[in-house]
mmCIF file with all atom_site columns, C-alpha atoms in Angstrom:
data_model
loop_
_atom_site.group_PDB
_atom_site.id
_atom_site.type_symbol
_atom_site.label_atom_id
_atom_site.label_alt_id
_atom_site.label_comp_id
_atom_site.label_asym_id
_atom_site.label_entity_id
_atom_site.label_seq_id
_atom_site.pdbx_PDB_ins_code
_atom_site.Cartn_x
_atom_site.Cartn_y
_atom_site.Cartn_z
_atom_site.occupancy
_atom_site.B_iso_or_equiv
_atom_site.pdbx_formal_charge
_atom_site.auth_seq_id
_atom_site.auth_comp_id
_atom_site.auth_asym_id
_atom_site.auth_atom_id
_atom_site.pdbx_PDB_model_num
ATOM 1   C CA . GLN A 1 1   ? 0.000   0.000  0.000   1.00 0.00 ? 5   GLN A CA 1
ATOM 2   C CA . LYS A 1 2   ? 1.562   3.253  -1.152  1.00 0.00 ? 6   LYS A CA 1
ATOM 3   C CA . GLU A 1 3   ? 1.381   5.921  1.506   1.00 0.00 ? 7   GLU A CA 1
ATOM 4   C CA . VAL A 1 4   ? 1.823   9.627  2.036   1.00 0.00 ? 8   VAL A CA 1
ATOM 5   C CA . GLU A 1 5   ? 2.499   10.649 5.616   1.00 0.00 ? 9   GLU A CA 1
ATOM 6   C CA . GLN A 1 6   ? 1.971   14.050 7.188   1.00 0.00 ? 10  GLN A CA 1
ATOM 7   C CA . ASN A 1 7   ? 1.813   15.326 10.726  1.00 0.00 ? 11  ASN A CA 1
ATOM 8   C CA . SER A 1 8   ? -1.843  16.202 11.318  1.00 0.00 ? 12  SER A CA 1
ATOM 9   C CA . GLY A 1 9   ? -0.999  19.214 13.489  1.00 0.00 ? 13  GLY A CA 1
ATOM 10  C CA . PRO A 1 10  ? -2.307  21.686 14.312  1.00 0.00 ? 14  PRO A CA 1
ATOM 11  C CA . LEU A 1 11  ? 0.808   23.673 13.550  1.00 0.00 ? 15  LEU A CA 1
ATOM 12  C CA . SER A 1 12  ? 0.610   27.135 15.076  1.00 0.00 ? 16  SER A CA 1
ATOM 13  C CA . VAL A 1 13  ? 2.833   29.854 13.593  1.00 0.00 ? 17  VAL A CA 1
ATOM 14  C CA . PRO A 1 14  ? 2.917   33.577 14.447  1.00 0.00 ? 18  PRO A CA 1
ATOM 15  C CA . GLU A 1 15  ? 1.890   35.976 11.717  1.00 0.00 ? 19  GLU A CA 1
ATOM 16  C CA . GLY A 1 16  ? 4.883   37.022 9.650   1.00 0.00 ? 20  GLY A CA 1
ATOM 17  C CA . ALA A 1 17  ? 6.936   33.934 10.510  1.00 0.00 ? 21  ALA A CA 1
ATOM 18  C CA . ILE A 1 18  ? 7.867   30.991 8.268   1.00 0.00 ? 22  ILE A CA 1
ATOM 19  C CA . ALA A 1 19  ? 5.570   27.973 8.317   1.00 0.00 ? 23  ALA A CA 1
ATOM 20  C CA . SER A 1 20  ? 7.232   24.659 7.491   1.00 0.00 ? 24  SER A CA 1
ATOM 21  C CA . LEU A 1 21  ? 5.122   21.686 6.435   1.00 0.00 ? 25  LEU A CA 1
ATOM 22  C CA . ASN A 1 22  ? 6.568   18.243 5.872   1.00 0.00 ? 26  ASN A CA 1
ATOM 23  C CA . CYS A 1 23  ? 5.591   15.068 4.071   1.00 0.00 ? 27  CYS A CA 1
ATOM 24  C CA . THR A 1 24  ? 7.118   11.656 3.408   1.00 0.00 ? 28  THR A CA 1
ATOM 25  C CA . TYR A 1 25  ? 6.050   9.122  0.808   1.00 0.00 ? 29  TYR A CA 1
ATOM 26  C CA . SER A 1 26  ? 6.573   5.415  0.448   1.00 0.00 ? 30  SER A CA 1
ATOM 27  C CA . ASP A 1 27  ? 6.895   4.847  -3.308  1.00 0.00 ? 31  ASP A CA 1
ATOM 28  C CA . ARG A 1 28  ? 10.461  5.507  -4.408  1.00 0.00 ? 32  ARG A CA 1
ATOM 29  C CA . GLY A 1 29  ? 9.308   5.544  -8.038  1.00 0.00 ? 33  GLY A CA 1
ATOM 30  C CA . SER A 1 30  ? 7.021   8.558  -7.612  1.00 0.00 ? 34  SER A CA 1
ATOM 31  C CA . GLN A 1 31  ? 7.843   11.402 -9.965  1.00 0.00 ? 35  GLN A CA 1
ATOM 32  C CA . SER A 1 32  ? 5.290   14.165 -9.355  1.00 0.00 ? 36  SER A CA 1
ATOM 33  C CA . PHE A 1 33  ? 4.491   15.873 -6.075  1.00 0.00 ? 37  PHE A CA 1
ATOM 34  C CA . PHE A 1 34  ? 1.890   18.428 -5.133  1.00 0.00 ? 38  PHE A CA 1
ATOM 35  C CA . TRP A 1 35  ? 0.748   20.643 -2.319  1.00 0.00 ? 39  TRP A CA 1
ATOM 36  C CA . TYR A 1 36  ? -2.936  21.477 -2.029  1.00 0.00 ? 40  TYR A CA 1
ATOM 37  C CA . ARG A 1 37  ? -4.549  23.947 0.332   1.00 0.00 ? 41  ARG A CA 1
ATOM 38  C CA . GLN A 1 38  ? -7.998  23.194 1.713   1.00 0.00 ? 42  GLN A CA 1
ATOM 39  C CA . TYR A 1 39  ? -10.060 25.672 3.673   1.00 0.00 ? 43  TYR A CA 1
ATOM 40  C CA . SER A 1 40  ? -12.672 24.277 6.027   1.00 0.00 ? 44  SER A CA 1
ATOM 41  C CA . GLY A 1 41  ? -15.714 23.093 4.098   1.00 0.00 ? 45  GLY A CA 1
ATOM 42  C CA . LYS A 1 42  ? -14.081 23.763 0.734   1.00 0.00 ? 46  LYS A CA 1
ATOM 43  C CA . SER A 1 43  ? -12.406 21.564 -1.858  1.00 0.00 ? 47  SER A CA 1
ATOM 44  C CA . PRO A 1 44  ? -8.629  21.240 -2.286  1.00 0.00 ? 48  PRO A CA 1
ATOM 45  C CA . GLU A 1 45  ? -6.851  23.902 -4.323  1.00 0.00 ? 49  GLU A CA 1
ATOM 46  C CA . LEU A 1 46  ? -3.507  23.222 -6.016  1.00 0.00 ? 50  LEU A CA 1
ATOM 47  C CA . ILE A 1 47  ? -0.842  25.655 -4.854  1.00 0.00 ? 51  ILE A CA 1
ATOM 48  C CA . MET A 1 48  ? 2.464   24.023 -5.838  1.00 0.00 ? 52  MET A CA 1
ATOM 49  C CA . SER A 1 49  ? 3.813   21.178 -7.923  1.00 0.00 ? 53  SER A CA 1
ATOM 50  C CA . ILE A 1 50  ? 7.384   19.896 -7.977  1.00 0.00 ? 54  ILE A CA 1
ATOM 51  C CA . TYR A 1 51  ? 9.064   17.213 -10.040 1.00 0.00 ? 55  TYR A CA 1
ATOM 52  C CA . SER A 1 52  ? 12.834  17.607 -9.553  1.00 0.00 ? 56  SER A CA 1
ATOM 53  C CA . ASN A 1 53  ? 15.069  17.496 -6.528  1.00 0.00 ? 57  ASN A CA 1
ATOM 54  C CA . GLY A 1 54  ? 15.684  20.881 -4.981  1.00 0.00 ? 58  GLY A CA 1
ATOM 55  C CA . ASP A 1 55  ? 13.601  23.951 -4.373  1.00 0.00 ? 59  ASP A CA 1
ATOM 56  C CA . LYS A 1 56  ? 10.811  25.552 -6.364  1.00 0.00 ? 60  LYS A CA 1
ATOM 57  C CA . GLU A 1 57  ? 9.623   29.009 -5.403  1.00 0.00 ? 61  GLU A CA 1
ATOM 58  C CA . ASP A 1 58  ? 6.320   30.716 -6.209  1.00 0.00 ? 62  ASP A CA 1
ATOM 59  C CA . GLY A 1 59  ? 5.706   33.956 -4.379  1.00 0.00 ? 63  GLY A CA 1
ATOM 60  C CA . ARG A 1 60  ? 5.673   33.290 -0.643  1.00 0.00 ? 64  ARG A CA 1
ATOM 61  C CA . PHE A 1 61  ? 5.642   29.524 -1.199  1.00 0.00 ? 65  PHE A CA 1
ATOM 62  C CA . THR A 1 62  ? 8.667   27.263 -1.638  1.00 0.00 ? 66  THR A CA 1
ATOM 63  C CA . ALA A 1 63  ? 8.375   23.537 -2.273  1.00 0.00 ? 67  ALA A CA 1
ATOM 64  C CA . GLN A 1 64  ? 11.365  21.329 -1.540  1.00 0.00 ? 68  GLN A CA 1
ATOM 65  C CA . LEU A 1 65  ? 11.891  17.800 -2.831  1.00 0.00 ? 69  LEU A CA 1
ATOM 66  C CA . ASN A 1 66  ? 14.453  15.202 -1.796  1.00 0.00 ? 70  ASN A CA 1
ATOM 67  C CA . LYS A 1 67  ? 13.782  11.974 -3.680  1.00 0.00 ? 71  LYS A CA 1
ATOM 68  C CA . ALA A 1 68  ? 16.619  10.096 -1.974  1.00 0.00 ? 72  ALA A CA 1
ATOM 69  C CA . SER A 1 69  ? 14.993  10.721 1.403   1.00 0.00 ? 73  SER A CA 1
ATOM 70  C CA . GLN A 1 70  ? 11.452  10.466 -0.046  1.00 0.00 ? 74  GLN A CA 1
ATOM 71  C CA . TYR A 1 71  ? 10.654  13.798 1.525   1.00 0.00 ? 75  TYR A CA 1
ATOM 72  C CA . VAL A 1 72  ? 8.670   16.818 0.353   1.00 0.00 ? 76  VAL A CA 1
ATOM 73  C CA . SER A 1 73  ? 8.209   20.058 2.219   1.00 0.00 ? 77  SER A CA 1
ATOM 74  C CA . LEU A 1 74  ? 6.393   23.352 1.824   1.00 0.00 ? 78  LEU A CA 1
ATOM 75  C CA . LEU A 1 75  ? 7.631   26.625 3.278   1.00 0.00 ? 79  LEU A CA 1
ATOM 76  C CA . ILE A 1 76  ? 5.326   29.601 3.597   1.00 0.00 ? 80  ILE A CA 1
ATOM 77  C CA . ARG A 1 77  ? 7.151   32.857 4.202   1.00 0.00 ? 81  ARG A CA 1
ATOM 78  C CA . ASP A 1 78  ? 5.598   35.921 5.845   1.00 0.00 ? 82  ASP A CA 1
ATOM 79  C CA . SER A 1 79  ? 2.654   33.826 7.029   1.00 0.00 ? 83  SER A CA 1
ATOM 80  C CA . GLN A 1 80  ? -0.726  35.550 6.931   1.00 0.00 ? 84  GLN A CA 1
ATOM 81  C CA . PRO A 1 81  ? -3.961  34.715 8.769   1.00 0.00 ? 85  PRO A CA 1
ATOM 82  C CA . SER A 1 82  ? -5.435  33.813 5.370   1.00 0.00 ? 86  SER A CA 1
ATOM 83  C CA . ASP A 1 83  ? -2.893  30.979 5.168   1.00 0.00 ? 87  ASP A CA 1
ATOM 84  C CA . SER A 1 84  ? -4.729  29.197 7.987   1.00 0.00 ? 88  SER A CA 1
ATOM 85  C CA . ALA A 1 85  ? -5.988  26.022 6.329   1.00 0.00 ? 89  ALA A CA 1
ATOM 86  C CA . THR A 1 86  ? -5.243  22.341 5.947   1.00 0.00 ? 90  THR A CA 1
ATOM 87  C CA . TYR A 1 87  ? -2.336  21.602 3.631   1.00 0.00 ? 91  TYR A CA 1
ATOM 88  C CA . LEU A 1 88  ? -2.477  18.314 1.748   1.00 0.00 ? 92  LEU A CA 1
ATOM 89  C CA . CYS A 1 89  ? 0.629   16.660 0.366   1.00 0.00 ? 93  CYS A CA 1
ATOM 90  C CA . ALA A 1 90  ? -0.089  14.580 -2.733  1.00 0.00 ? 94  ALA A CA 1
ATOM 91  C CA . VAL A 1 91  ? 1.974   12.193 -4.811  1.00 0.00 ? 95  VAL A CA 1
ATOM 92  C CA . ASN A 1 92  ? 1.402   10.794 -8.288  1.00 0.00 ? 96  ASN A CA 1
ATOM 93  C CA . GLU A 1 93  ? 1.698   7.091  -7.507  1.00 0.00 ? 97  GLU A CA 1
ATOM 94  C CA . GLY A 1 94  ? 2.032   6.046  -11.109 1.00 0.00 ? 98  GLY A CA 1
ATOM 95  C CA . ASP A 1 95  ? -0.578  5.245  -13.706 1.00 0.00 ? 99  ASP A CA 1
ATOM 96  C CA . ASP A 1 96  ? -1.491  8.887  -13.179 1.00 0.00 ? 100 ASP A CA 1
ATOM 97  C CA . LYS A 1 97  ? -3.368  8.598  -9.935  1.00 0.00 ? 101 LYS A CA 1
ATOM 98  C CA . ILE A 1 98  ? -2.668  11.060 -7.167  1.00 0.00 ? 102 ILE A CA 1
ATOM 99  C CA . ILE A 1 99  ? -2.829  9.896  -3.585  1.00 0.00 ? 103 ILE A CA 1
ATOM 100 C CA . PHE A 1 100 ? -3.093  12.277 -0.671  1.00 0.00 ? 104 PHE A CA 1
ATOM 101 C CA . GLY A 1 101 ? -1.840  12.477 2.851   1.00 0.00 ? 105 GLY A CA 1
ATOM 102 C CA . LYS A 1 102 ? -4.234  13.242 5.683   1.00 0.00 ? 106 LYS A CA 1
ATOM 103 C CA . GLY A 1 103 ? -3.185  16.869 5.712   1.00 0.00 ? 107 GLY A CA 1
ATOM 104 C CA . THR A 1 104 ? -1.592  19.227 8.232   1.00 0.00 ? 108 THR A CA 1
ATOM 105 C CA . ARG A 1 105 ? -3.752  21.868 9.854   1.00 0.00 ? 109 ARG A CA 1
ATOM 106 C CA . LEU A 1 106 ? -1.963  25.204 9.916   1.00 0.00 ? 110 LEU A CA 1
ATOM 107 C CA . HIS A 1 107 ? -3.049  28.012 12.204  1.00 0.00 ? 111 HIS A CA 1
ATOM 108 C CA . ILE A 1 108 ? -1.498  31.448 11.788  1.00 0.00 ? 112 ILE A CA 1
ATOM 109 C CA . LEU A 1 109 ? -1.648  33.391 15.030  1.00 0.00 ? 113 LEU A CA 1
ATOM 110 C CA . PRO A 1 110 ? -2.419  37.123 14.549  1.00 0.00 ? 114 PRO A CA 1
ATOM 111 C CA . ASP B 2 1   ? -15.034 27.859 -18.604 1.00 0.00 ? 16  ASP B CA 1
ATOM 112 C CA . THR B 2 2   ? -16.035 28.035 -14.953 1.00 0.00 ? 17  THR B CA 1
ATOM 113 C CA . GLY B 2 3   ? -14.080 25.055 -13.679 1.00 0.00 ? 18  GLY B CA 1
ATOM 114 C CA . VAL B 2 4   ? -15.263 21.680 -12.440 1.00 0.00 ? 19  VAL B CA 1
ATOM 115 C CA . SER B 2 5   ? -18.949 21.683 -11.532 1.00 0.00 ? 20  SER B CA 1
ATOM 116 C CA . GLN B 2 6   ? -20.575 19.222 -9.142  1.00 0.00 ? 21  GLN B CA 1
ATOM 117 C CA . ASN B 2 7   ? -24.235 18.756 -8.376  1.00 0.00 ? 22  ASN B CA 1
ATOM 118 C CA . PRO B 2 8   ? -25.875 18.684 -5.988  1.00 0.00 ? 23  PRO B CA 1
ATOM 119 C CA . ARG B 2 9   ? -23.776 20.524 -3.417  1.00 0.00 ? 24  ARG B CA 1
ATOM 120 C CA . HIS B 2 10  ? -25.537 18.785 -0.570  1.00 0.00 ? 25  HIS B CA 1
ATOM 121 C CA . LYS B 2 11  ? -27.600 15.622 -0.398  1.00 0.00 ? 26  LYS B CA 1
ATOM 122 C CA . ILE B 2 12  ? -29.430 14.226 2.597   1.00 0.00 ? 27  ILE B CA 1
ATOM 123 C CA . THR B 2 13  ? -30.847 10.762 2.110   1.00 0.00 ? 28  THR B CA 1
ATOM 124 C CA . LYS B 2 14  ? -32.334 8.010  4.180   1.00 0.00 ? 29  LYS B CA 1
ATOM 125 C CA . ARG B 2 15  ? -30.398 4.814  4.711   1.00 0.00 ? 30  ARG B CA 1
ATOM 126 C CA . GLY B 2 16  ? -31.141 2.319  1.990   1.00 0.00 ? 31  GLY B CA 1
ATOM 127 C CA . GLN B 2 17  ? -31.908 4.876  -0.712  1.00 0.00 ? 32  GLN B CA 1
ATOM 128 C CA . ASN B 2 18  ? -29.901 5.254  -3.921  1.00 0.00 ? 33  ASN B CA 1
ATOM 129 C CA . VAL B 2 19  ? -28.141 8.514  -4.719  1.00 0.00 ? 34  VAL B CA 1
ATOM 130 C CA . THR B 2 20  ? -26.479 9.837  -7.859  1.00 0.00 ? 35  THR B CA 1
ATOM 131 C CA . PHE B 2 21  ? -24.005 12.690 -8.129  1.00 0.00 ? 36  PHE B CA 1
ATOM 132 C CA . ARG B 2 22  ? -22.998 14.518 -11.256 1.00 0.00 ? 37  ARG B CA 1
ATOM 133 C CA . CYS B 2 23  ? -19.660 16.032 -12.268 1.00 0.00 ? 38  CYS B CA 1
ATOM 134 C CA . ASP B 2 24  ? -18.992 18.305 -15.243 1.00 0.00 ? 39  ASP B CA 1
ATOM 135 C CA . PRO B 2 25  ? -15.236 18.627 -15.801 1.00 0.00 ? 40  PRO B CA 1
ATOM 136 C CA . ILE B 2 26  ? -13.333 21.463 -17.420 1.00 0.00 ? 41  ILE B CA 1
ATOM 137 C CA . SER B 2 27  ? -14.257 21.088 -21.085 1.00 0.00 ? 42  SER B CA 1
ATOM 138 C CA . GLU B 2 28  ? -10.798 20.422 -22.496 1.00 0.00 ? 43  GLU B CA 1
ATOM 139 C CA . HIS B 2 29  ? -9.835  17.957 -19.767 1.00 0.00 ? 44  HIS B CA 1
ATOM 140 C CA . ASN B 2 30  ? -10.008 14.364 -20.848 1.00 0.00 ? 45  ASN B CA 1
ATOM 141 C CA . ARG B 2 31  ? -9.333  12.794 -17.439 1.00 0.00 ? 46  ARG B CA 1
ATOM 142 C CA . LEU B 2 32  ? -11.884 12.761 -14.657 1.00 0.00 ? 47  LEU B CA 1
ATOM 143 C CA . TYR B 2 33  ? -11.394 11.464 -11.129 1.00 0.00 ? 48  TYR B CA 1
ATOM 144 C CA . TRP B 2 34  ? -13.664 10.700 -8.190  1.00 0.00 ? 49  TRP B CA 1
ATOM 145 C CA . TYR B 2 35  ? -12.491 10.907 -4.595  1.00 0.00 ? 50  TYR B CA 1
ATOM 146 C CA . ARG B 2 36  ? -14.159 10.573 -1.213  1.00 0.00 ? 51  ARG B CA 1
ATOM 147 C CA . GLN B 2 37  ? -13.121 12.645 1.771   1.00 0.00 ? 52  GLN B CA 1
ATOM 148 C CA . THR B 2 38  ? -14.186 12.090 5.352   1.00 0.00 ? 53  THR B CA 1
ATOM 149 C CA . LEU B 2 39  ? -13.592 14.451 8.254   1.00 0.00 ? 54  LEU B CA 1
ATOM 150 C CA . GLY B 2 40  ? -9.941  14.748 9.192   1.00 0.00 ? 55  GLY B CA 1
ATOM 151 C CA . GLN B 2 41  ? -8.736  12.652 6.277   1.00 0.00 ? 56  GLN B CA 1
ATOM 152 C CA . GLY B 2 42  ? -7.243  13.413 2.909   1.00 0.00 ? 57  GLY B CA 1
ATOM 153 C CA . PRO B 2 43  ? -9.145  12.641 -0.287  1.00 0.00 ? 58  PRO B CA 1
ATOM 154 C CA . GLU B 2 44  ? -9.356  8.914  -0.984  1.00 0.00 ? 59  GLU B CA 1
ATOM 155 C CA . PHE B 2 45  ? -9.138  7.807  -4.615  1.00 0.00 ? 60  PHE B CA 1
ATOM 156 C CA . LEU B 2 46  ? -12.182 5.929  -5.939  1.00 0.00 ? 61  LEU B CA 1
ATOM 157 C CA . THR B 2 47  ? -12.028 5.718  -9.715  1.00 0.00 ? 62  THR B CA 1
ATOM 158 C CA . TYR B 2 48  ? -11.027 7.590  -12.845 1.00 0.00 ? 63  TYR B CA 1
ATOM 159 C CA . PHE B 2 49  ? -11.793 7.944  -16.532 1.00 0.00 ? 64  PHE B CA 1
ATOM 160 C CA . GLN B 2 50  ? -9.939  8.863  -19.651 1.00 0.00 ? 65  GLN B CA 1
ATOM 161 C CA . ASN B 2 51  ? -12.622 10.127 -21.983 1.00 0.00 ? 66  ASN B CA 1
ATOM 162 C CA . GLU B 2 52  ? -15.390 7.521  -21.643 1.00 0.00 ? 67  GLU B CA 1
ATOM 163 C CA . ALA B 2 53  ? -13.090 4.667  -20.582 1.00 0.00 ? 68  ALA B CA 1
ATOM 164 C CA . GLN B 2 54  ? -13.010 3.791  -16.883 1.00 0.00 ? 69  GLN B CA 1
ATOM 165 C CA . LEU B 2 55  ? -9.349  3.041  -16.237 1.00 0.00 ? 70  LEU B CA 1
ATOM 166 C CA . GLU B 2 56  ? -9.647  1.713  -12.715 1.00 0.00 ? 71  GLU B CA 1
ATOM 167 C CA . LYS B 2 57  ? -12.560 0.795  -10.531 1.00 0.00 ? 72  LYS B CA 1
ATOM 168 C CA . SER B 2 58  ? -10.942 -1.603 -8.091  1.00 0.00 ? 73  SER B CA 1
ATOM 169 C CA . ARG B 2 59  ? -10.822 1.054  -5.404  1.00 0.00 ? 74  ARG B CA 1
ATOM 170 C CA . LEU B 2 60  ? -14.520 1.759  -5.452  1.00 0.00 ? 75  LEU B CA 1
ATOM 171 C CA . LEU B 2 61  ? -15.464 1.098  -1.860  1.00 0.00 ? 76  LEU B CA 1
ATOM 172 C CA . SER B 2 62  ? -17.938 -1.672 -2.520  1.00 0.00 ? 77  SER B CA 1
ATOM 173 C CA . ASP B 2 63  ? -20.139 -3.059 -5.271  1.00 0.00 ? 78  ASP B CA 1
ATOM 174 C CA . ARG B 2 64  ? -22.748 -0.529 -4.209  1.00 0.00 ? 79  ARG B CA 1
ATOM 175 C CA . PHE B 2 65  ? -20.617 2.163  -5.847  1.00 0.00 ? 80  PHE B CA 1
ATOM 176 C CA . SER B 2 66  ? -20.520 2.672  -9.587  1.00 0.00 ? 81  SER B CA 1
ATOM 177 C CA . ALA B 2 67  ? -19.464 5.442  -11.923 1.00 0.00 ? 82  ALA B CA 1
ATOM 178 C CA . GLU B 2 68  ? -20.037 6.260  -15.559 1.00 0.00 ? 83  GLU B CA 1
ATOM 179 C CA . ARG B 2 69  ? -18.866 8.772  -18.097 1.00 0.00 ? 84  ARG B CA 1
ATOM 180 C CA . PRO B 2 70  ? -20.971 7.754  -21.085 1.00 0.00 ? 85  PRO B CA 1
ATOM 181 C CA . LYS B 2 71  ? -19.934 10.328 -23.657 1.00 0.00 ? 86  LYS B CA 1
ATOM 182 C CA . GLY B 2 72  ? -16.582 11.318 -22.279 1.00 0.00 ? 87  GLY B CA 1
ATOM 183 C CA . SER B 2 73  ? -17.937 14.576 -20.906 1.00 0.00 ? 88  SER B CA 1
ATOM 184 C CA . PHE B 2 74  ? -19.857 14.612 -17.612 1.00 0.00 ? 89  PHE B CA 1
ATOM 185 C CA . SER B 2 75  ? -19.685 11.747 -15.143 1.00 0.00 ? 90  SER B CA 1
ATOM 186 C CA . THR B 2 76  ? -22.039 10.303 -12.562 1.00 0.00 ? 91  THR B CA 1
ATOM 187 C CA . LEU B 2 77  ? -21.259 8.473  -9.332  1.00 0.00 ? 92  LEU B CA 1
ATOM 188 C CA . GLU B 2 78  ? -24.040 6.300  -7.955  1.00 0.00 ? 93  GLU B CA 1
ATOM 189 C CA . ILE B 2 79  ? -24.291 4.760  -4.524  1.00 0.00 ? 94  ILE B CA 1
ATOM 190 C CA . GLN B 2 80  ? -26.940 2.116  -4.096  1.00 0.00 ? 95  GLN B CA 1
ATOM 191 C CA . ARG B 2 81  ? -28.513 1.141  -0.759  1.00 0.00 ? 96  ARG B CA 1
ATOM 192 C CA . THR B 2 82  ? -26.752 3.915  1.112   1.00 0.00 ? 97  THR B CA 1
ATOM 193 C CA . GLU B 2 83  ? -25.378 3.288  4.587   1.00 0.00 ? 98  GLU B CA 1
ATOM 194 C CA . GLN B 2 84  ? -24.521 5.777  7.325   1.00 0.00 ? 99  GLN B CA 1
ATOM 195 C CA . GLY B 2 85  ? -20.844 5.097  6.693   1.00 0.00 ? 100 GLY B CA 1
ATOM 196 C CA . ASP B 2 86  ? -21.239 6.538  3.207   1.00 0.00 ? 101 ASP B CA 1
ATOM 197 C CA . SER B 2 87  ? -21.658 10.017 4.691   1.00 0.00 ? 102 SER B CA 1
ATOM 198 C CA . ALA B 2 88  ? -18.746 12.032 3.327   1.00 0.00 ? 103 ALA B CA 1
ATOM 199 C CA . MET B 2 89  ? -17.712 14.663 0.811   1.00 0.00 ? 104 MET B CA 1
ATOM 200 C CA . TYR B 2 90  ? -17.509 13.268 -2.705  1.00 0.00 ? 105 TYR B CA 1
ATOM 201 C CA . LEU B 2 91  ? -15.031 15.176 -4.826  1.00 0.00 ? 106 LEU B CA 1
ATOM 202 C CA . CYS B 2 92  ? -14.628 15.198 -8.565  1.00 0.00 ? 107 CYS B CA 1
ATOM 203 C CA . ALA B 2 93  ? -11.487 16.436 -10.276 1.00 0.00 ? 108 ALA B CA 1
ATOM 204 C CA . SER B 2 94  ? -10.309 16.717 -13.845 1.00 0.00 ? 109 SER B CA 1
ATOM 205 C CA . SER B 2 95  ? -7.018  17.110 -15.660 1.00 0.00 ? 110 SER B CA 1
ATOM 206 C CA . LEU B 2 96  ? -5.434  17.174 -19.056 1.00 0.00 ? 111 LEU B CA 1
ATOM 207 C CA . TRP B 2 97  ? -4.099  13.836 -20.218 1.00 0.00 ? 112 TRP B CA 1
ATOM 208 C CA . ASP B 2 98  ? -2.118  12.252 -17.389 1.00 0.00 ? 113 ASP B CA 1
ATOM 209 C CA . GLY B 2 99  ? -2.559  14.504 -14.384 1.00 0.00 ? 114 GLY B CA 1
ATOM 210 C CA . THR B 2 100 ? 1.138   15.256 -14.062 1.00 0.00 ? 115 THR B CA 1
ATOM 211 C CA . ASP B 2 101 ? 0.277   18.901 -13.534 1.00 0.00 ? 116 ASP B CA 1
ATOM 212 C CA . GLY B 2 102 ? -2.157  18.067 -10.764 1.00 0.00 ? 117 GLY B CA 1
ATOM 213 C CA . TYR B 2 103 ? -5.899  18.114 -10.725 1.00 0.00 ? 118 TYR B CA 1
ATOM 214 C CA . THR B 2 104 ? -8.576  20.786 -10.531 1.00 0.00 ? 119 THR B CA 1
ATOM 215 C CA . PHE B 2 105 ? -11.258 19.876 -8.033  1.00 0.00 ? 120 PHE B CA 1
ATOM 216 C CA . GLY B 2 106 ? -14.916 20.725 -8.037  1.00 0.00 ? 121 GLY B CA 1
ATOM 217 C CA . SER B 2 107 ? -16.676 22.057 -4.953  1.00 0.00 ? 122 SER B CA 1
ATOM 218 C CA . GLY B 2 108 ? -17.788 18.577 -3.963  1.00 0.00 ? 123 GLY B CA 1
ATOM 219 C CA . THR B 2 109 ? -21.062 16.969 -2.993  1.00 0.00 ? 124 THR B CA 1
ATOM 220 C CA . ARG B 2 110 ? -21.616 16.485 0.717   1.00 0.00 ? 125 ARG B CA 1
ATOM 221 C CA . LEU B 2 111 ? -23.669 13.381 1.402   1.00 0.00 ? 126 LEU B CA 1
ATOM 222 C CA . THR B 2 112 ? -25.421 12.827 4.707   1.00 0.00 ? 127 THR B CA 1
ATOM 223 C CA . VAL B 2 113 ? -27.119 9.479  5.241   1.00 0.00 ? 128 VAL B CA 1
ATOM 224 C CA . VAL B 2 114 ? -29.662 9.512  8.078   1.00 0.00 ? 129 VAL B CA 1
#
């Protein structure tokens, strides 16, 4: 059973600080990795994708991938109250199906 | 195009009844996916289509669940003889070709079985 593991949180971060979200995955052959944001009662929204080892930056968001360690992370700089949500790590497990972790609840403290 | 559309948004049904949900994907997307999400969990993959072909259905939760995409456009997910454990959010997503750029989700259908 291929798995994606995340700490469920909640992770509390002061406004303006860096939020760091982590994820590990079991399938060493996975090639595509995603971070989705989900507000309470809403559907997941894609915020970042990453395919190669290293960092990928988009505005305040940076995704980091280490395939050797089977580890994906998401950094949110200058955290805002509007960043309070559940962040879902997702992995393309092959045959083009994406599987999700349980999500990490992030709470930005004003 | 207004994105992935799901109907109804909410459905309350009595145990034992059949329910059907509809998903209209983004028009140029040829792949369509169904997921189920329960409280505190991530979305759980159910099934997916490429055009009208159902590529996998082994993860449908039981034989009470079935899905169709008859003309390669909209899709329906049916649950027969609903049980209280079927109460969840049912999410539809679509993508171009192979989903390597991630999926776009609809707003979901929240099912409550009483």
